[in-house]
XYZ file of C-alpha atoms in Angstrom:
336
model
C -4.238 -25.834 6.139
C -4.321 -26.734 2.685
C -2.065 -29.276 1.632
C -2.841 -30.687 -1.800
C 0.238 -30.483 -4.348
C 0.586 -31.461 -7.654
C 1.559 -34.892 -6.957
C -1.880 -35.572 -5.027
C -4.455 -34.988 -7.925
C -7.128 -32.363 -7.351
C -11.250 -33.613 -6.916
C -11.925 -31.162 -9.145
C -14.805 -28.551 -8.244
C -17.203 -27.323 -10.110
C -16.751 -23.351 -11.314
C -17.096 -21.428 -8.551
C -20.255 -18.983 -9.058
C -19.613 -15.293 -9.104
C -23.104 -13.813 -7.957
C -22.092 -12.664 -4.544
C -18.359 -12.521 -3.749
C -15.921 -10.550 -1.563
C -13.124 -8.389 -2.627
C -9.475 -8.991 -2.472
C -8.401 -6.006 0.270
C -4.877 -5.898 1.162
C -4.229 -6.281 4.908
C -8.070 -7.439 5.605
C -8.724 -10.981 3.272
C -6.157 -13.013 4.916
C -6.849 -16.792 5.616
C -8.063 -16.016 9.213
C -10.838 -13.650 7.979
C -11.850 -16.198 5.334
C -12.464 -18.355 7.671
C -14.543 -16.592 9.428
C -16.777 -14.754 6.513
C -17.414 -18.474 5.643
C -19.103 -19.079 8.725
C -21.562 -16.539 7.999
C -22.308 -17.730 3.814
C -21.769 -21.064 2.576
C -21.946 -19.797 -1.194
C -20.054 -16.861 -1.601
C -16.821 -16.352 -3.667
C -13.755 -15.395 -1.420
C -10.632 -13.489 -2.660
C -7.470 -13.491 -0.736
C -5.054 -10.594 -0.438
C -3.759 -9.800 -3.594
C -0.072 -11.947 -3.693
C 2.681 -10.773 -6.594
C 4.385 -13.047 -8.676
C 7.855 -12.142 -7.125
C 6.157 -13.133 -3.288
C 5.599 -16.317 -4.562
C 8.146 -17.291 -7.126
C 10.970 -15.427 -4.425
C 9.580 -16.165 -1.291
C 7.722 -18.150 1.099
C 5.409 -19.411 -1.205
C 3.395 -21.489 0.989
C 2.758 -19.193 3.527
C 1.135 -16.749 1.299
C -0.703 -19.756 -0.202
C -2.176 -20.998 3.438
C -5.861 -21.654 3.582
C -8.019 -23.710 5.271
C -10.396 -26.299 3.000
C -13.426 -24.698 4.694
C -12.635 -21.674 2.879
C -13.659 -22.807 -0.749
C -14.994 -21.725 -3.016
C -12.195 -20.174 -3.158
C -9.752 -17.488 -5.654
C -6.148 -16.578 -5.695
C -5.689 -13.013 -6.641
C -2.265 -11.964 -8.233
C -0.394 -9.049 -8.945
C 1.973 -9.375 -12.317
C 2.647 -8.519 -14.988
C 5.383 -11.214 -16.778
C 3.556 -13.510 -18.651
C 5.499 -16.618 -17.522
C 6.055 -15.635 -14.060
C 1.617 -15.671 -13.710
C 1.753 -18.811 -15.452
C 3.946 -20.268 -13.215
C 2.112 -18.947 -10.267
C -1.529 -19.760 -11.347
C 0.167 -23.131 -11.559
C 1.181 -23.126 -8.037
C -2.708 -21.810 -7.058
C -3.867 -24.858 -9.243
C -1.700 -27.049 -7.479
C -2.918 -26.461 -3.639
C -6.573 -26.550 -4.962
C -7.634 -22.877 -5.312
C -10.756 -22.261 -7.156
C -10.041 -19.351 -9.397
C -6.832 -17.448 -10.611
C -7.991 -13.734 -11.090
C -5.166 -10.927 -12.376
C -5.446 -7.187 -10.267
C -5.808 -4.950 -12.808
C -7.556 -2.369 -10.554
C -5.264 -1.577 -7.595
C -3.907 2.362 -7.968
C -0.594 2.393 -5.207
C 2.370 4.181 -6.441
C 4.082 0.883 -5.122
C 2.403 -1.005 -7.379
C 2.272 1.225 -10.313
C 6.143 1.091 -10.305
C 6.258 -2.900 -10.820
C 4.023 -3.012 -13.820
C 1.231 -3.838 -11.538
C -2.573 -3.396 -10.856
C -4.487 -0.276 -12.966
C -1.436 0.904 -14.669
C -1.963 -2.059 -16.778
C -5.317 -0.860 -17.932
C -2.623 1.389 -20.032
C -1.709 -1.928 -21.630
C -4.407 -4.404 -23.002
C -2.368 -6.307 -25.365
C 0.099 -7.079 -22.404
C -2.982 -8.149 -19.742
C -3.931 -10.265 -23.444
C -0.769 -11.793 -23.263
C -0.802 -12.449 -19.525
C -4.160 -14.173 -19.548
C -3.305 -16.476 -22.014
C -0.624 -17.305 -20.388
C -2.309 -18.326 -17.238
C -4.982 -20.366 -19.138
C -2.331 -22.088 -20.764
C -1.189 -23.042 -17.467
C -4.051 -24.187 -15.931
C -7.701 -25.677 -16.099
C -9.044 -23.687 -13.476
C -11.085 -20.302 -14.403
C -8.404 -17.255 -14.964
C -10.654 -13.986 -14.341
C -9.814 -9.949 -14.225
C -10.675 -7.067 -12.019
C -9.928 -3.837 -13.132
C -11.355 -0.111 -13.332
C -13.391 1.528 -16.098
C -10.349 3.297 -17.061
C -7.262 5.255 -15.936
C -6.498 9.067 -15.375
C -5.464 9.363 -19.606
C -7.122 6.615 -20.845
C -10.342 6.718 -19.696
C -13.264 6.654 -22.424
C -15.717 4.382 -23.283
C -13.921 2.969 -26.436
C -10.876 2.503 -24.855
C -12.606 0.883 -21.889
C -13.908 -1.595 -24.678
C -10.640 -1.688 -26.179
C -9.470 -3.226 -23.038
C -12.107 -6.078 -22.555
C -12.315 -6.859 -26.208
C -8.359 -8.284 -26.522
C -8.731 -9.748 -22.636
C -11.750 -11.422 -23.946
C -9.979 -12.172 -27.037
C -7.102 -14.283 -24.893
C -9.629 -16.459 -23.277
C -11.114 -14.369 -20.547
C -14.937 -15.100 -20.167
C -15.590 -13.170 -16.403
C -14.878 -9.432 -15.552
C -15.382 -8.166 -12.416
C -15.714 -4.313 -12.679
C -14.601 -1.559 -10.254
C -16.982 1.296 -11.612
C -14.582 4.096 -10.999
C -11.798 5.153 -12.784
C -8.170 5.427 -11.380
C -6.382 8.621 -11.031
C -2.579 7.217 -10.683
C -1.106 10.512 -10.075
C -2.558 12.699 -7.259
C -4.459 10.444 -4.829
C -3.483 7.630 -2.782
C -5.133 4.484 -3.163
C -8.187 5.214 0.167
C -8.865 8.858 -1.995
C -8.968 6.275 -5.363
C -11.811 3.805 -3.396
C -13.849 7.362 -2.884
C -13.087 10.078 -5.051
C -13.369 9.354 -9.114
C -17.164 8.927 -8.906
C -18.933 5.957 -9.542
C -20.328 5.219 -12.675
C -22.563 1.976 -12.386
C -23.788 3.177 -16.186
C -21.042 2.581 -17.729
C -20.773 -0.761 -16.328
C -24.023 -1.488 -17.233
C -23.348 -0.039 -20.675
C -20.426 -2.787 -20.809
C -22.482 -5.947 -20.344
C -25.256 -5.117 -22.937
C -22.394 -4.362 -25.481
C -20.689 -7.562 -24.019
C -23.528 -9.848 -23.183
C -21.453 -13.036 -23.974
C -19.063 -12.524 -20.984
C -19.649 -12.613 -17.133
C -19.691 -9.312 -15.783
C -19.310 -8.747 -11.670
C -20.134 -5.180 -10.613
C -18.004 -3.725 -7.988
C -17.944 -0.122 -6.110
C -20.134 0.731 -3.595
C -22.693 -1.532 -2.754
C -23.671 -2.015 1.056
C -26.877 -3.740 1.274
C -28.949 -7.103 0.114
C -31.333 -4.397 -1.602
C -28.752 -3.132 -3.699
C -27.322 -6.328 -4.694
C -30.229 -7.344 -5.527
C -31.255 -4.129 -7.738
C -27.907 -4.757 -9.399
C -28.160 -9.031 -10.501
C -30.982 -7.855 -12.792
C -28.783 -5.764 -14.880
C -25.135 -8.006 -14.319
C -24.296 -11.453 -13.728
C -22.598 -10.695 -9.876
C -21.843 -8.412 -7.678
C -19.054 -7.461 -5.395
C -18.849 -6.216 -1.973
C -15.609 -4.863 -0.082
C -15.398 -2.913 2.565
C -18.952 -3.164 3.641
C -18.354 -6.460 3.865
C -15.348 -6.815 5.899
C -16.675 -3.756 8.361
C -20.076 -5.126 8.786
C -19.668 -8.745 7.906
C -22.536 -10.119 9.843
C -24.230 -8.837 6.121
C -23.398 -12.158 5.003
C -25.330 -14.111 7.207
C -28.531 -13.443 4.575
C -26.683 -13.964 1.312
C -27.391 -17.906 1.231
C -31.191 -17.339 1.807
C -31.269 -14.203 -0.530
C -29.180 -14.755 -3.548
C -28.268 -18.299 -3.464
C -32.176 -19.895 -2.356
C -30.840 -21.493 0.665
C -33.383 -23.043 3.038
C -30.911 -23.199 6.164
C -31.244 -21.081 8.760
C -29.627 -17.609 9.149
C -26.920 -18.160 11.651
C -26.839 -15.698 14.596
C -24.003 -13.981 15.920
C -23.359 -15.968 18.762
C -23.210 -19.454 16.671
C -20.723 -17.514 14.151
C -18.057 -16.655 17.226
C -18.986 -19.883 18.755
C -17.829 -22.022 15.682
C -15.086 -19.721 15.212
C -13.693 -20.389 18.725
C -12.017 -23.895 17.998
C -10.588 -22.274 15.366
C -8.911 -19.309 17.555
C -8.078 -22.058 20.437
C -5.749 -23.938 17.471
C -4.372 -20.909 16.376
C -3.212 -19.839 20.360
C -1.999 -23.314 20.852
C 0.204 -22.847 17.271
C 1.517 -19.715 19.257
C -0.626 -17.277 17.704
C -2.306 -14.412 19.102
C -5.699 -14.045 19.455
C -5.754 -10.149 17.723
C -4.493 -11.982 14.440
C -7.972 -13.273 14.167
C -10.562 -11.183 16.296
C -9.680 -7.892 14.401
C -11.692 -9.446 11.451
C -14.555 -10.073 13.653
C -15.152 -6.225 15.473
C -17.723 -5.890 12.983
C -19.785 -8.256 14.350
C -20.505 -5.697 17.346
C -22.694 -3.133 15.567
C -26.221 -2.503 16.001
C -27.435 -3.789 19.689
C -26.569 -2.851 22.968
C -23.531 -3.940 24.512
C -21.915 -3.737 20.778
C -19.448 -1.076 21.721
C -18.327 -3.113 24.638
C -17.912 -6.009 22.575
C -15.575 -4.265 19.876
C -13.729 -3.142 23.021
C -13.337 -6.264 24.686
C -11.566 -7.860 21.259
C -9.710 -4.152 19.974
C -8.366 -2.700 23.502
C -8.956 -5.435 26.327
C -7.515 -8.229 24.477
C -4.272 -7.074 24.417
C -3.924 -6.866 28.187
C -5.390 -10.485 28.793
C -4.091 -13.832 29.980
C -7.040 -15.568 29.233
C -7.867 -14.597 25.552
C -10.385 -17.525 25.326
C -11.872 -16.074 28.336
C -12.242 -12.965 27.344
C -13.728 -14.144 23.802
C -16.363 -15.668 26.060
C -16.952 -12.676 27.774
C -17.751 -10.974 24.165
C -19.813 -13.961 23.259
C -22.158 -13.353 26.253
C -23.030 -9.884 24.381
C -23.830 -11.602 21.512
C -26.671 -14.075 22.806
C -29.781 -13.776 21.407
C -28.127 -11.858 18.359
């Protein structure tokens, strides 16, 4: 676990870079499947859940904080909208030694929507202006923003522009774009991830009219090929759900995106490095689920991979020997 604080200075890092990162996804990017996705890529840029301001400033702030320094490079995303109150908590991510604050502006929940938080604020440049300021003012590390390319209302071009021109205005040099809008009334937030269509044009329209700023493209990419189409046209890209349901995707990303000369590591060294890591979590009086859910993706394409999902999904549960029965799923994996 981290445990850096402000009174034990920072080594600072360099910025982290954005060219191939993983979303934030609520219930998925906790600290165990961090771990564990940075087994399989050295460089890529991890997001945690998204956290609110009122989590941290009115709860148990370093729980939601926890991560392990293998983890880095490394962002906090939150979810806020008071000016002070994201100041105060990009302070606290500065603090334990996260990499990057970055502000939700894209998440469509009715639960959300009611606090002032996630695409909503799309609706509301000059206050996402005033928030971002805020946060730089707080810290040195980068502040970014995710949002959509527009809301149910608000949802042209020039009001997309509109948006990142006074975000960019406060300080805000790196954009990562969902290219869908968000319909806030209507659908819940799975229909928002599928229906508005994507519109990787109007993305692409958004860096040549703002070449000066970082743009990440996010929505719907699933394979090296792709993200590699898409770095010719912006300066990232950003994979979610692919990644977390077929994670072993990141084994290539070092050799393909980032030049890396080490090996690809196989499925069997990932869960074998990752078992130390489960055996200190049992002996902390964890359970093993908390962990191996992030990892059923692993069992896709070979024989033996549906056996594997359901030794770690189904059979788990009814075990006395977890560690066993990870072994028993590792013996699928040789030669993978």
């Amino acid at each position: 676990m981290q445990t850096k604080s402000a009174s034990n200075p920072l080594k600072s890092r360099p910025e982290p870079s954005r060219r191939f990162s993983v979303a934030p996804m609520m219930d998925w990017t906790d600290r165990h499947c961090r771990f564990f996705l940075r087994l399989l890529s050295a460089n890529a840029l991890l997001y945690t859940e998204m956290v609110t301001t009122g989590a941290l400033l009115n709860g148990d702030a370093a729980r939601f904080l926890r991560h392990d320094d293998t983890e880095h490079p490394l962002a906090l995303q939150l979810g806020g909208s008071v000016p002070a109150d994201l100041a105060a908590c990009a302070r606290m991510a500065q603090d334990v030694g996260y990499d990057e604050v970055n502000l939700n502006v894209g998440c469509p929940s009715d639960r959300v929507q009611n606090n002032m938080i996630g695409a909503c604020l799309m609706g509301h440049p000059a206050l996402v202006a005033d928030c971002v300021k805020a946060m730089r003012d707080a810290v040195s590390i980068p502040v970014t923003v995710k949002h959509r390319i527009g809301i149910n209302g608000r949802d042209s071009y020039a009001e997309l522009c509109d948006f990142v021109g006074q975000v960019r205005d406060a300080g805000c040099r790196s954009f990562t774009v969902h290219a869908r809008i968000a319909i806030l009334e209507g659908l819940s937030p799975k229909e928002n991830r599928d229906i508005p269509p994507l519109r990787y044009d109007v993305a692409a329209q958004l860096k040549a009219d703002f070449p000066d700023l970082e743009i990440i493209l996010n929505g719907g990419i699933k394979t090296m090929a792709e993200c590699q189409a898409h770095l010719r046209t912006f300066d990232g890209v950003m994979l979610g759900r692919e990644a977390y349901h077929n994670p072993y995707l990141l084994a290539t990303v070092d050799q393909e995106l980032f030049g890396s000369t080490a090996p690809v590591i196989s499925r069997a060294e990932a869960l074998a490095r990752l078992r130390p890591y489960i055996a200190r979590h049992l002996e902390d009086g964890g359970a093993m689920h908390h962990i191996t859910r992030h990892i059923l993706g692993l069992g896709q394409g070979f024989p033996g991979a549906r056996k594997f999902r359901q030794l770690l999904s189904v059979d788990i549960h009814k075990s006395k020997d977890p560690l066993g029965l990870l072994d028993q799923a590792g013996q699928l994996l040789e030669g993978r």
